Coordinates of C-alpha atoms and ligand atoms in Angstrom, one line a residue:
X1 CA 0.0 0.0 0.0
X2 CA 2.7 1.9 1.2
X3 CA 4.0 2.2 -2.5
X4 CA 0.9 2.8 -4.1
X5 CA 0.4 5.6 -2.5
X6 CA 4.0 6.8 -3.1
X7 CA 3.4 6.5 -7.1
X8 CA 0.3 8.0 -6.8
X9 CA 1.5 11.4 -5.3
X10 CA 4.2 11.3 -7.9
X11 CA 2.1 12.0 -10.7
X12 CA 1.6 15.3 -9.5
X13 CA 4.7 18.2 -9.9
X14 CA 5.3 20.1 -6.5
X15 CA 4.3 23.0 -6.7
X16 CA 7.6 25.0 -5.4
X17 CA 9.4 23.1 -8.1
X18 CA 6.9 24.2 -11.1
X19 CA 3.8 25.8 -10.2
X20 CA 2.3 25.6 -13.8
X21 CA 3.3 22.0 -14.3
X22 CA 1.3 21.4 -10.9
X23 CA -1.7 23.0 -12.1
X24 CA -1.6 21.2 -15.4
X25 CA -1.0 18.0 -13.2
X26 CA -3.2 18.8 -10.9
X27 CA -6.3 19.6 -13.8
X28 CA -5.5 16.5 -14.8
X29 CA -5.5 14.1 -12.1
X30 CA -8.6 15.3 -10.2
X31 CA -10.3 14.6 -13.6
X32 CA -11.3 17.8 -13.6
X33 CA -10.8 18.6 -17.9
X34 CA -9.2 16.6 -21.1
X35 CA -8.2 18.7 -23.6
X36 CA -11.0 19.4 -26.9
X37 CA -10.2 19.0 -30.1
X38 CA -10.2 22.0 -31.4
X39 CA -6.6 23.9 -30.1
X40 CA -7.7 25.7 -26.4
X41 CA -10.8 24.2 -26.3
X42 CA -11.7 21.9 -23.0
X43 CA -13.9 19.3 -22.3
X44 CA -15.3 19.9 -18.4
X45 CA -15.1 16.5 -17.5
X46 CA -18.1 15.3 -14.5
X47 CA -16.0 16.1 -11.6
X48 CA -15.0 19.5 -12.9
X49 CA -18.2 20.3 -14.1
X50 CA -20.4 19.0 -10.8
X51 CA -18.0 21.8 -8.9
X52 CA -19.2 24.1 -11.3
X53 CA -22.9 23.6 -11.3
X54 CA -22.4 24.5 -7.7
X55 CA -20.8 27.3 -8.0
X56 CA -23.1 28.3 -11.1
X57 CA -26.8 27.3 -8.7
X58 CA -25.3 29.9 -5.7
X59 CA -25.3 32.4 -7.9
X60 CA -28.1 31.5 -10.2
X61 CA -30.1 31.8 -7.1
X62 CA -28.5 35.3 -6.1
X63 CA -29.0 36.3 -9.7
X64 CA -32.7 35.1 -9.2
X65 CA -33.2 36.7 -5.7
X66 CA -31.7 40.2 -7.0
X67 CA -34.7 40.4 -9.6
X68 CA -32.9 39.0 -12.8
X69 CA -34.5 36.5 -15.3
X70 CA -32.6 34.0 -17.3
X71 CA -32.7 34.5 -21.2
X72 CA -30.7 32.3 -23.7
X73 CA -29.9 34.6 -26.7
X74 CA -28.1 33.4 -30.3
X75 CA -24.9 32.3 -30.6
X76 CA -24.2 33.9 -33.4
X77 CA -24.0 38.1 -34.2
X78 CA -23.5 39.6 -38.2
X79 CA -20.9 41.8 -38.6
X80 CA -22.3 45.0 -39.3
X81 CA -23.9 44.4 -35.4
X82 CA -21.2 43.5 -33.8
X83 CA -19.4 47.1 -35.2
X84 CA -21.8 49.1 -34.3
X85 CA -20.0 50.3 -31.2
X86 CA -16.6 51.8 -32.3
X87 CA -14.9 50.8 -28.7
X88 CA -16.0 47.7 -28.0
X89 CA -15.6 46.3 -31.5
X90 CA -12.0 47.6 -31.1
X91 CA -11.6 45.6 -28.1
X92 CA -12.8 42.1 -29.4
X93 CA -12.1 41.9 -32.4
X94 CA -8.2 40.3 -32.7
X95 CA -10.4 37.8 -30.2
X96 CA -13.3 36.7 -32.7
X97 CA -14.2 33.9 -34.6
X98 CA -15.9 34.3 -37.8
X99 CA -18.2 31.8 -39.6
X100 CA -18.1 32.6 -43.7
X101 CA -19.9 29.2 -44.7
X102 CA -22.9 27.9 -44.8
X103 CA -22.6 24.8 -45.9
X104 CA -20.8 24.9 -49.4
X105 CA -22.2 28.4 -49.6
X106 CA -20.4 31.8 -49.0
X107 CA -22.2 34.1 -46.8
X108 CA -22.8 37.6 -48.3
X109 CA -22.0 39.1 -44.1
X110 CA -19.4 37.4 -41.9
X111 CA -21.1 36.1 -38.8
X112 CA -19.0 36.4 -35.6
X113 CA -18.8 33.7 -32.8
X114 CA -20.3 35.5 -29.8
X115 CA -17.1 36.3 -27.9
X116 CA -19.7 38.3 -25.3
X117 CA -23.2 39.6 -25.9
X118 CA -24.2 43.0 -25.4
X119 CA -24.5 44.4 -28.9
X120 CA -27.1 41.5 -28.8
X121 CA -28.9 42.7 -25.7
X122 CA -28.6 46.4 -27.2
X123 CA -30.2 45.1 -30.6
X124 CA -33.0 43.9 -28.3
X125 CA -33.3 46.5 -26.4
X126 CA -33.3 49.1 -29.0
X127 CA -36.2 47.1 -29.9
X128 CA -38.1 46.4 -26.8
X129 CA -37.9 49.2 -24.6
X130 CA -40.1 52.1 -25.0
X131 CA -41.5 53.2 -22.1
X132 CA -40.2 54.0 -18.7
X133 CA -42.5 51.6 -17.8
X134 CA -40.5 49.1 -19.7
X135 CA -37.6 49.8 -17.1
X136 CA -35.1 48.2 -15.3
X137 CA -35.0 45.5 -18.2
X138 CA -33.0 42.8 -15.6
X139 CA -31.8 39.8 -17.9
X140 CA -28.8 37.7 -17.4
X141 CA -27.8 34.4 -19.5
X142 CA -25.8 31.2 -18.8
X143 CA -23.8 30.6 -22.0
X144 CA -20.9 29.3 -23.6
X145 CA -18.7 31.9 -26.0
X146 CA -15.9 32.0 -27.5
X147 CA -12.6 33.7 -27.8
X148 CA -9.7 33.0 -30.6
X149 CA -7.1 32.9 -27.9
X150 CA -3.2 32.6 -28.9
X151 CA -2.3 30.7 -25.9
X152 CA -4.6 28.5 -23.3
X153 CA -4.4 27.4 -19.9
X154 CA -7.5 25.1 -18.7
X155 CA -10.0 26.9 -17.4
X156 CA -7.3 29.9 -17.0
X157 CA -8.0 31.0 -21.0
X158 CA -9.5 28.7 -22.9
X159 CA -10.6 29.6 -26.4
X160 CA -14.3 29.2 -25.6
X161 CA -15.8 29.4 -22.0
X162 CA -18.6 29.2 -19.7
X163 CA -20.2 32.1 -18.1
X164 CA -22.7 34.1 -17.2
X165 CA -23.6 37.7 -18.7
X166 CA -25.8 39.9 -17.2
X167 CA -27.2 42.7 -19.3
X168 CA -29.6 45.2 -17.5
X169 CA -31.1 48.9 -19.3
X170 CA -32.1 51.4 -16.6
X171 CA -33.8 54.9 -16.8
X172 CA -30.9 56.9 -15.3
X173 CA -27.4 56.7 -14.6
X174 CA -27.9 56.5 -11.1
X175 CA -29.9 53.6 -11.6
X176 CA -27.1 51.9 -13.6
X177 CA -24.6 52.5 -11.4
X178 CA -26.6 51.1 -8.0
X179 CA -27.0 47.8 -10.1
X180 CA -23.5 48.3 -11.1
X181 CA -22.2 48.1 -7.2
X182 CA -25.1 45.6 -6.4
X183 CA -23.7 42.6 -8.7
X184 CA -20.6 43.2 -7.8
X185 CA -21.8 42.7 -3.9
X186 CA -23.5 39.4 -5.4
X187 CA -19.8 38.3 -6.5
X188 CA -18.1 39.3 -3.5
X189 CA -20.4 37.0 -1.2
X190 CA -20.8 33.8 -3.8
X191 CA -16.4 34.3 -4.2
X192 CA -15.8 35.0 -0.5
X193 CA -18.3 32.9 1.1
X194 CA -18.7 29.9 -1.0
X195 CA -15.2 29.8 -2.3
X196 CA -13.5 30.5 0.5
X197 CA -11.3 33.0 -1.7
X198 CA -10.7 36.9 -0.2
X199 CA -11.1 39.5 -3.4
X200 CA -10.0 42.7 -3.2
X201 CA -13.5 45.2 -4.6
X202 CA -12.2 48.3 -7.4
X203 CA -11.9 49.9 -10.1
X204 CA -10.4 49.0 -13.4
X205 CA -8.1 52.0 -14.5
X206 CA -9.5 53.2 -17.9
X207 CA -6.9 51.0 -19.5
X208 CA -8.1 47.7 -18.1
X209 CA -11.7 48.9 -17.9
X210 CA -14.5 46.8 -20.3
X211 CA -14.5 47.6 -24.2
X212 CA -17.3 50.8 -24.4
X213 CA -17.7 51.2 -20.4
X214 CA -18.4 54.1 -18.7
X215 CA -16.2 51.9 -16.0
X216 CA -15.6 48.5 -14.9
X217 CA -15.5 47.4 -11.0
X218 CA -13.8 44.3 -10.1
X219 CA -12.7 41.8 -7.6
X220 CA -9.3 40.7 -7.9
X221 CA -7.7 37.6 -5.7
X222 CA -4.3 36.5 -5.0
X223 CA -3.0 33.1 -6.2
X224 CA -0.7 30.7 -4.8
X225 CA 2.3 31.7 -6.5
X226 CA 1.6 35.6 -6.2
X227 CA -0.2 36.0 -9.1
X228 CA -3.6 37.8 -9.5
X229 CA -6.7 36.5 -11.1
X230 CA -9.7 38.7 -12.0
X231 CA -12.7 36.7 -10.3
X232 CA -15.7 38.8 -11.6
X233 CA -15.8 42.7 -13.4
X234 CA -19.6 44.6 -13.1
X235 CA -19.3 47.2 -15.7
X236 CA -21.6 50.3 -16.4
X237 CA -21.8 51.4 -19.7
X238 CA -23.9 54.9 -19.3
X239 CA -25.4 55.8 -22.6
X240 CA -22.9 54.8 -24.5
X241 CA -23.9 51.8 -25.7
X242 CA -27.7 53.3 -25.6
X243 CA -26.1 55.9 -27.9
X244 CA -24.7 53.9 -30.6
X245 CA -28.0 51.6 -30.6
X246 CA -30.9 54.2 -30.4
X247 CA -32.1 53.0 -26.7
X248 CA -34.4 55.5 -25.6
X249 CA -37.5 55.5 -24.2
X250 CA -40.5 58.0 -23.5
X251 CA -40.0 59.3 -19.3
X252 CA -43.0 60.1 -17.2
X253 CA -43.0 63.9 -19.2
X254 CA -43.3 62.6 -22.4
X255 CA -39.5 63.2 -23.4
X256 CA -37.6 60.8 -25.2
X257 CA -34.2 60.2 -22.9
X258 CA -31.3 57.1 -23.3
X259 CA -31.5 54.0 -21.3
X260 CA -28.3 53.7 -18.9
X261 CA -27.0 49.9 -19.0
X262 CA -25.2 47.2 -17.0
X263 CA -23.5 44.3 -17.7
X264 CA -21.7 41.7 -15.5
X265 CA -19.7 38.4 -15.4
X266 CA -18.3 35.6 -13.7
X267 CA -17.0 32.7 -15.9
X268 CA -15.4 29.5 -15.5
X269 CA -11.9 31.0 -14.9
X270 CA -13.1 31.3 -11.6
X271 CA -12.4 27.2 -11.4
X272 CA -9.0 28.3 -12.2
X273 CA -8.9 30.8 -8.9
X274 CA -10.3 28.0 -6.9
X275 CA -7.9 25.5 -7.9
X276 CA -4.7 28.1 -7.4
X277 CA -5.8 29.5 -4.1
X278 CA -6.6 26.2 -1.8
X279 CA -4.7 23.0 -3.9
X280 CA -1.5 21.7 -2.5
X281 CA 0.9 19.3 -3.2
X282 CA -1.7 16.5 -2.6
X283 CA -4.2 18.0 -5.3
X284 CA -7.1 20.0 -5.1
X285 CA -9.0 21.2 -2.2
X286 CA -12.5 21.9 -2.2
X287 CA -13.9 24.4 0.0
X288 CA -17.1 22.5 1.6
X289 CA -20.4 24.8 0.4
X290 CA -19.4 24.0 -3.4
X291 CA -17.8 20.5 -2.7
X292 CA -19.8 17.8 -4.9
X293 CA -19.0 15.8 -2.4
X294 CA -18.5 17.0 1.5
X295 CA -17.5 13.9 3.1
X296 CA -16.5 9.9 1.4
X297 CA -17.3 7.0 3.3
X298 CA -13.9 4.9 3.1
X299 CA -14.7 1.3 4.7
X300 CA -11.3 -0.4 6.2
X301 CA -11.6 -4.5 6.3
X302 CA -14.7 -3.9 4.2
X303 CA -14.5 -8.0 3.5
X304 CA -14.8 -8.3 7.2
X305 CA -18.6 -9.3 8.1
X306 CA -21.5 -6.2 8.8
X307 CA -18.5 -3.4 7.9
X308 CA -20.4 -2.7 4.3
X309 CA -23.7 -3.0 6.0
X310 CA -22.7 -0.3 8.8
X311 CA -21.0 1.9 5.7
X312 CA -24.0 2.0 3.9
X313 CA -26.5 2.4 7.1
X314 CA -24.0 5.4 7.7
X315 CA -24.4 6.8 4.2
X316 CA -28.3 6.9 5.0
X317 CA -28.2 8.4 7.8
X318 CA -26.0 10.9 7.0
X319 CA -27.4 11.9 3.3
X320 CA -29.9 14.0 4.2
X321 CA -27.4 16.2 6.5
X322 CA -24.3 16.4 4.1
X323 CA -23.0 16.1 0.3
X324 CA -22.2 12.5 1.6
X325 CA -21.1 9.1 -0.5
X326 CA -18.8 5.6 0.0
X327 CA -16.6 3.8 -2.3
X328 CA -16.5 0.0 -1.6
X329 CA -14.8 -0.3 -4.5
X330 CA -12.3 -3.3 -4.0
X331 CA -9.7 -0.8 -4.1
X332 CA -7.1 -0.4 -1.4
X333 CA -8.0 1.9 1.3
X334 CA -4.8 3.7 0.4
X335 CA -5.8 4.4 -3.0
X336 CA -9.0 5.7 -2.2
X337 CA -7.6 8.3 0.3
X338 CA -5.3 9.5 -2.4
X339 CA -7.4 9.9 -4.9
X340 CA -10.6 11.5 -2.4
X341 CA -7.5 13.8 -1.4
X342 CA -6.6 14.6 -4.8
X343 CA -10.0 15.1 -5.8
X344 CA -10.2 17.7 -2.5
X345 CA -13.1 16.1 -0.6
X346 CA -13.1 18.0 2.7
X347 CA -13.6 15.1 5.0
X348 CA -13.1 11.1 4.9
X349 CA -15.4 9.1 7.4
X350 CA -13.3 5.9 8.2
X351 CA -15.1 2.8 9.3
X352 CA -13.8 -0.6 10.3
X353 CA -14.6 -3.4 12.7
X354 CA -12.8 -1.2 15.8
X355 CA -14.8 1.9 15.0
X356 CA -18.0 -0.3 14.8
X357 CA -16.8 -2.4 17.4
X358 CA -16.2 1.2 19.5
X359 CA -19.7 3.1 18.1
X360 CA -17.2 5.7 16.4
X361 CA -15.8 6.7 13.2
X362 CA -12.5 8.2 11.8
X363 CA -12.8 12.1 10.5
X364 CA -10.2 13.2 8.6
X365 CA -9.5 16.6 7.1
X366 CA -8.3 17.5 3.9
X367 CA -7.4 21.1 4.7
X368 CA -5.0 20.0 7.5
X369 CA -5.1 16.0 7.5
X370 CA -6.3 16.1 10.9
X371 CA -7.6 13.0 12.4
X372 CA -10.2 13.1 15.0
X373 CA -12.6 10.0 16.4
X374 CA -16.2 11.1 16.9
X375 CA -19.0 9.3 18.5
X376 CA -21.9 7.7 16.3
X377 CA -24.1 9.3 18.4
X378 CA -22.2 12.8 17.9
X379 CA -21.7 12.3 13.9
X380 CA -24.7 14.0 12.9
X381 CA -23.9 17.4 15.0
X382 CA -20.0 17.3 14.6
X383 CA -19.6 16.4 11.0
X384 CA -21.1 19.8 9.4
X385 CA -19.8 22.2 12.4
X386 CA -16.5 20.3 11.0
X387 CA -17.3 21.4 7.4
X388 CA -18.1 24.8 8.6
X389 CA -14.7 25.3 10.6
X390 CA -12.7 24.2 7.5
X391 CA -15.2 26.4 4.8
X392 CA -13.2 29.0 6.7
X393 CA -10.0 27.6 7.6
X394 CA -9.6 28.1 4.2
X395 CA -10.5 31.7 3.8
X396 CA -8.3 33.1 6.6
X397 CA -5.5 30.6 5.3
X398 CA -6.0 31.8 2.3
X399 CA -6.3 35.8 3.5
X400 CA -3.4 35.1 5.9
X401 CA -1.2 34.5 2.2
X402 CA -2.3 37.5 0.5
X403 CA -1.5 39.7 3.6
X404 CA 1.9 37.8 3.2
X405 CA 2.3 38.5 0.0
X406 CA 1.2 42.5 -0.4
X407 CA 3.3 45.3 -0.2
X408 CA 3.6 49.0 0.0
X409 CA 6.3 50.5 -3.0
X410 CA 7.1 54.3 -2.8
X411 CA 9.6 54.1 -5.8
X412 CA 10.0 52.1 -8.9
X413 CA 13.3 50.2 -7.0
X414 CA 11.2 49.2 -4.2
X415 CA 8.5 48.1 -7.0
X416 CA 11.0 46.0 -8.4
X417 CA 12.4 44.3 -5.5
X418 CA 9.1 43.6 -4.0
X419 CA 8.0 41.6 -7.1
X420 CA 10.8 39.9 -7.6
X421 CA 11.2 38.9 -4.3
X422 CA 7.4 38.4 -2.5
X423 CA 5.6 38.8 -5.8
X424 CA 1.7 39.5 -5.0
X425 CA 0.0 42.5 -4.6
X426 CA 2.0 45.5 -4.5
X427 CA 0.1 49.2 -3.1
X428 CA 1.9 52.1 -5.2
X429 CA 0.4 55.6 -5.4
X430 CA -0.2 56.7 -9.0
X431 CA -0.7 60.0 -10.8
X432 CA -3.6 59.2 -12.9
X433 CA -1.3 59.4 -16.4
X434 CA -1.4 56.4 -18.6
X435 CA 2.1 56.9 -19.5
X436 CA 3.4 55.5 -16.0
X437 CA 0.4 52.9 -16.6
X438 CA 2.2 51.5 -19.4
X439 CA 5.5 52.5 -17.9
X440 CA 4.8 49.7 -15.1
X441 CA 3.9 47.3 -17.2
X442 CA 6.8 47.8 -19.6
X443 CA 9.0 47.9 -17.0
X444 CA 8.2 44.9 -14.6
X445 CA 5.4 43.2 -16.5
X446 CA 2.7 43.7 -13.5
X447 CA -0.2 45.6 -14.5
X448 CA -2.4 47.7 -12.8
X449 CA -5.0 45.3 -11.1
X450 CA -7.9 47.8 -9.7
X451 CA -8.3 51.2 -8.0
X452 CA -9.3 49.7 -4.8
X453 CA -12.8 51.1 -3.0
X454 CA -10.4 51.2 0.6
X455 CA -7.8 53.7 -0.5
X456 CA -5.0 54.3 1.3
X457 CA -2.4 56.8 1.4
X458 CA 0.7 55.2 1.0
X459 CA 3.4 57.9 -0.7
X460 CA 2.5 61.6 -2.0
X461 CA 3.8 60.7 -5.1
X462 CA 3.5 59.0 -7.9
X463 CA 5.4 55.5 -7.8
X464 CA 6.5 56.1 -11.7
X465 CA 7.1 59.6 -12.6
X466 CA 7.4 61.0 -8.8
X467 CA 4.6 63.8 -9.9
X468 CA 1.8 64.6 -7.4
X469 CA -0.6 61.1 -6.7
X470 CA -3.9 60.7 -7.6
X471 CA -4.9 57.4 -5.3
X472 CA -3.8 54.1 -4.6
X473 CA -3.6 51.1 -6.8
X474 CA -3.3 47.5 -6.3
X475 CA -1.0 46.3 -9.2
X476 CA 0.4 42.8 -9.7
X477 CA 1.2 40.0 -12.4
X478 CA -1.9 38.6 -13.3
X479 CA -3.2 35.6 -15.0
Ligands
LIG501 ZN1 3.0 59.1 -12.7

């Protein structure tokens, strides 16, 4: 046994030894993806994709409970639609991917590959909205779309992805902007309290802000190796959009005025985050409200007489309470508390004649591997407080690492030798000018991650050009 489980371990890369080779290991072995056909494409094998209806029903629900209805629009968008915004059709196009055939036949208009939706929505809403009565129009859509990426990761940037867009028209700018701040509130909870993964809340500079935005909030989270991911962007387009498509409709005077819209995101990237921020050299670990599977029933001796009997009598009991299940596969105990800890299940129930002999069973912890024996008759209270005390054992071990891993930089030296030593997050005061923007970036590769909502005053001066600082921003290398 002792050698299987040796072997097993071995197939994945440590992570201090090559952190994208774990990740790719990792992706792998938890049976999370395979790889499409089509170069950058992915195929969200059941594990990977059970994790991600979870994640996807949370915030279906909030989506729900915050008014929105689901809507499944067309896949497909003509050309002459898609440029009918001059910004955003800058933005996407290098990204598209165009369908000229029908069959053996040439189309007379290229047809674009949704790589996002809104100049559908606007189409729509151009269409459908007349009357201030017809306001707040609150749709959102669960859809796949696709992006002619140059190089892909798993989840991470893959040429088409799963999300879901949120497109809302509202009579004023005020409006626009509440539901603005509002979704992004719905992403800070579902990322924070599901996932177990502390964002930091902003604002995009106008360099990193949405195609045709007014301006783009964000939450931004802080990977294993020191890297950033973007977790979710809310943007508000004012009437820009609304502009460019002839949204207006009639207000309570009798005026014609533009619609003020919304849109929003979270996409499967975010399987990425989750992955980066809790795994370990073991494999994945699953925070326990989005866990397929909260605890696995591992029988020991399950040959032994009335063990399988109690296993399943235990899996009853408890099924109704937790995400539970049992493998009495003829696999080796061993194997099956690899591969559970690869997968990331948060807790193993252990069973063999001695526990059933003693009216106990085996917990053991995936966050920390900690063993603990608990009472049959105290399973059914002590099993999901445990759950609950590792849901956030995860967040403050995951917090504790990004306050590890941020720093303050009053100069472009210290900017340096703080990413090239910690990595991470990195504060810097900045003068507003895209120049030193760009300057950064040149310069150390990190980019400007978000204007973050708690500003601090960490220099007077600009951390580039040493001229007079506008505010705070949180810049790092990103994914
Ligand atoms: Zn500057």
């Amino acid at each position: 046994m002792g050698k299987k489980n040796k072997q097993f371990v071995e197939k994945i890369t440590a992570m201090e030894d090559d952190f994208a080779q774990w990740y790719t290991d990792v992706v792998k072995q938890a049976e999370l993806v395979d790889y499409g056909q089509v170069r950058g494409t992915m195929i969200i094998k059941p594990y990977g994709f059970a994790i991600w209806e979870n994640i996807r029903d949370e915030l279906d629900r909030q989506i729900k409970e915050t008014g929105h209805s689901n809507v499944a629009f067309p896949l497909f968008i003509p050309e002459s639609l898609l440029q009918k915004e001059k910004d955003h059709v800058v933005g996407f196009a290098p990204e598209v991917a165009w369908v000229t055939h029908g069959g053996d036949e040439e189309l007379a208009e290229r047809i674009a590959v949704r790589p996002t939706s809104e100049v559908l929505f606007c189409d729509y809403y151009s269409k459908n909205i007349h009357s201030y009565r017809d306001l707040p129009m609150l749709y959102n859509q669960w859809a796949n779309v696709v992006r002619w990426e140059k190089t892909t990761r798993p989840f991470l940037r893959s040429s088409e992805f799963h999300w879901q867009e949120g497109h809302t028209a509202h009579a004023t700018d005020a409006d626009a902007a509440a539901e603005t701040d509002k979704m992004l509130g719905v992403y800070v909870d579902l990322v924070e309290n599901y996932l177990a993964i502390p964002v930091i809340k902003g604002r995009k500079t106008d360099k990193e802000k949405f195609a045709g935005a007014k301006y783009t909030l964000t939450i931004e989270s802080l990977m294993h190796d020191g890297k950033a991911l973007q977790s979710a962007t809310s943007h508000h387009f004012g009437s820009g959009f609304a502009e460019a498509f002839d949204i207006t409709y009639l207000d309570e005077n009798g005026e014609s005025q533009f619609a003020h819209q919304t849109s929003w995101g979270l996409s499967t990237r975010i399987m990425g985050a989750l992955i980066m921020v809790h795994g370990d050299n073991r494999g994945l670990v699953i925070p326990p409200r989005i866990a397929p599977t909260q605890a696995m029933i591992v029988p020991i001796a399950q040959h032994k007489e009335g063990v399988l009997d109690k296993a399943y009598g235990l899996r009853d009991q408890l099924k109704n309470l937790v995400r539970v299940d049992i493998d009495a596969s003829d696999k080796m105990p061993g194997w099956k508390f690899n591969e559970y800890e690869m997968k990331g299940i948060p807790v193993r129930i252990e069973m063999g004649p001695k526990d059933i002999e003693k009216e106990q069973v085996v917990l053991v912890r995936r966050d920390t591997g900690e063993k603990e024996f608990v009472a049959l008759s105290d399973l059914e209270t002590r099993l999901p407080a445990l759950l609950e005390e590792i849901q956030s054992n995860l967040y403050n071990k995951a917090l504790e690492h990004r306050n590890e891993k941020t720093s303050t930089a009053k100069n472009m030296d210290e900017f340096k030798q703080n990413l090239e030593e910690k990595g991470g997050f990195i504060k810097a005061m900045w003068c507003g000018d895209l120049a030193c923007e760009e300057q950064i970036k040149e310069e150390t590769t990190a980019t400007s991650r978000c204007i973050p909502f708690e500003q601090e005053e960490v220099a007077d001066t600009c951390v580039c050009c040493g001229k007079e600082a506008k505010e705070l921003v949180i810049w790092a290398k990103a994914y």
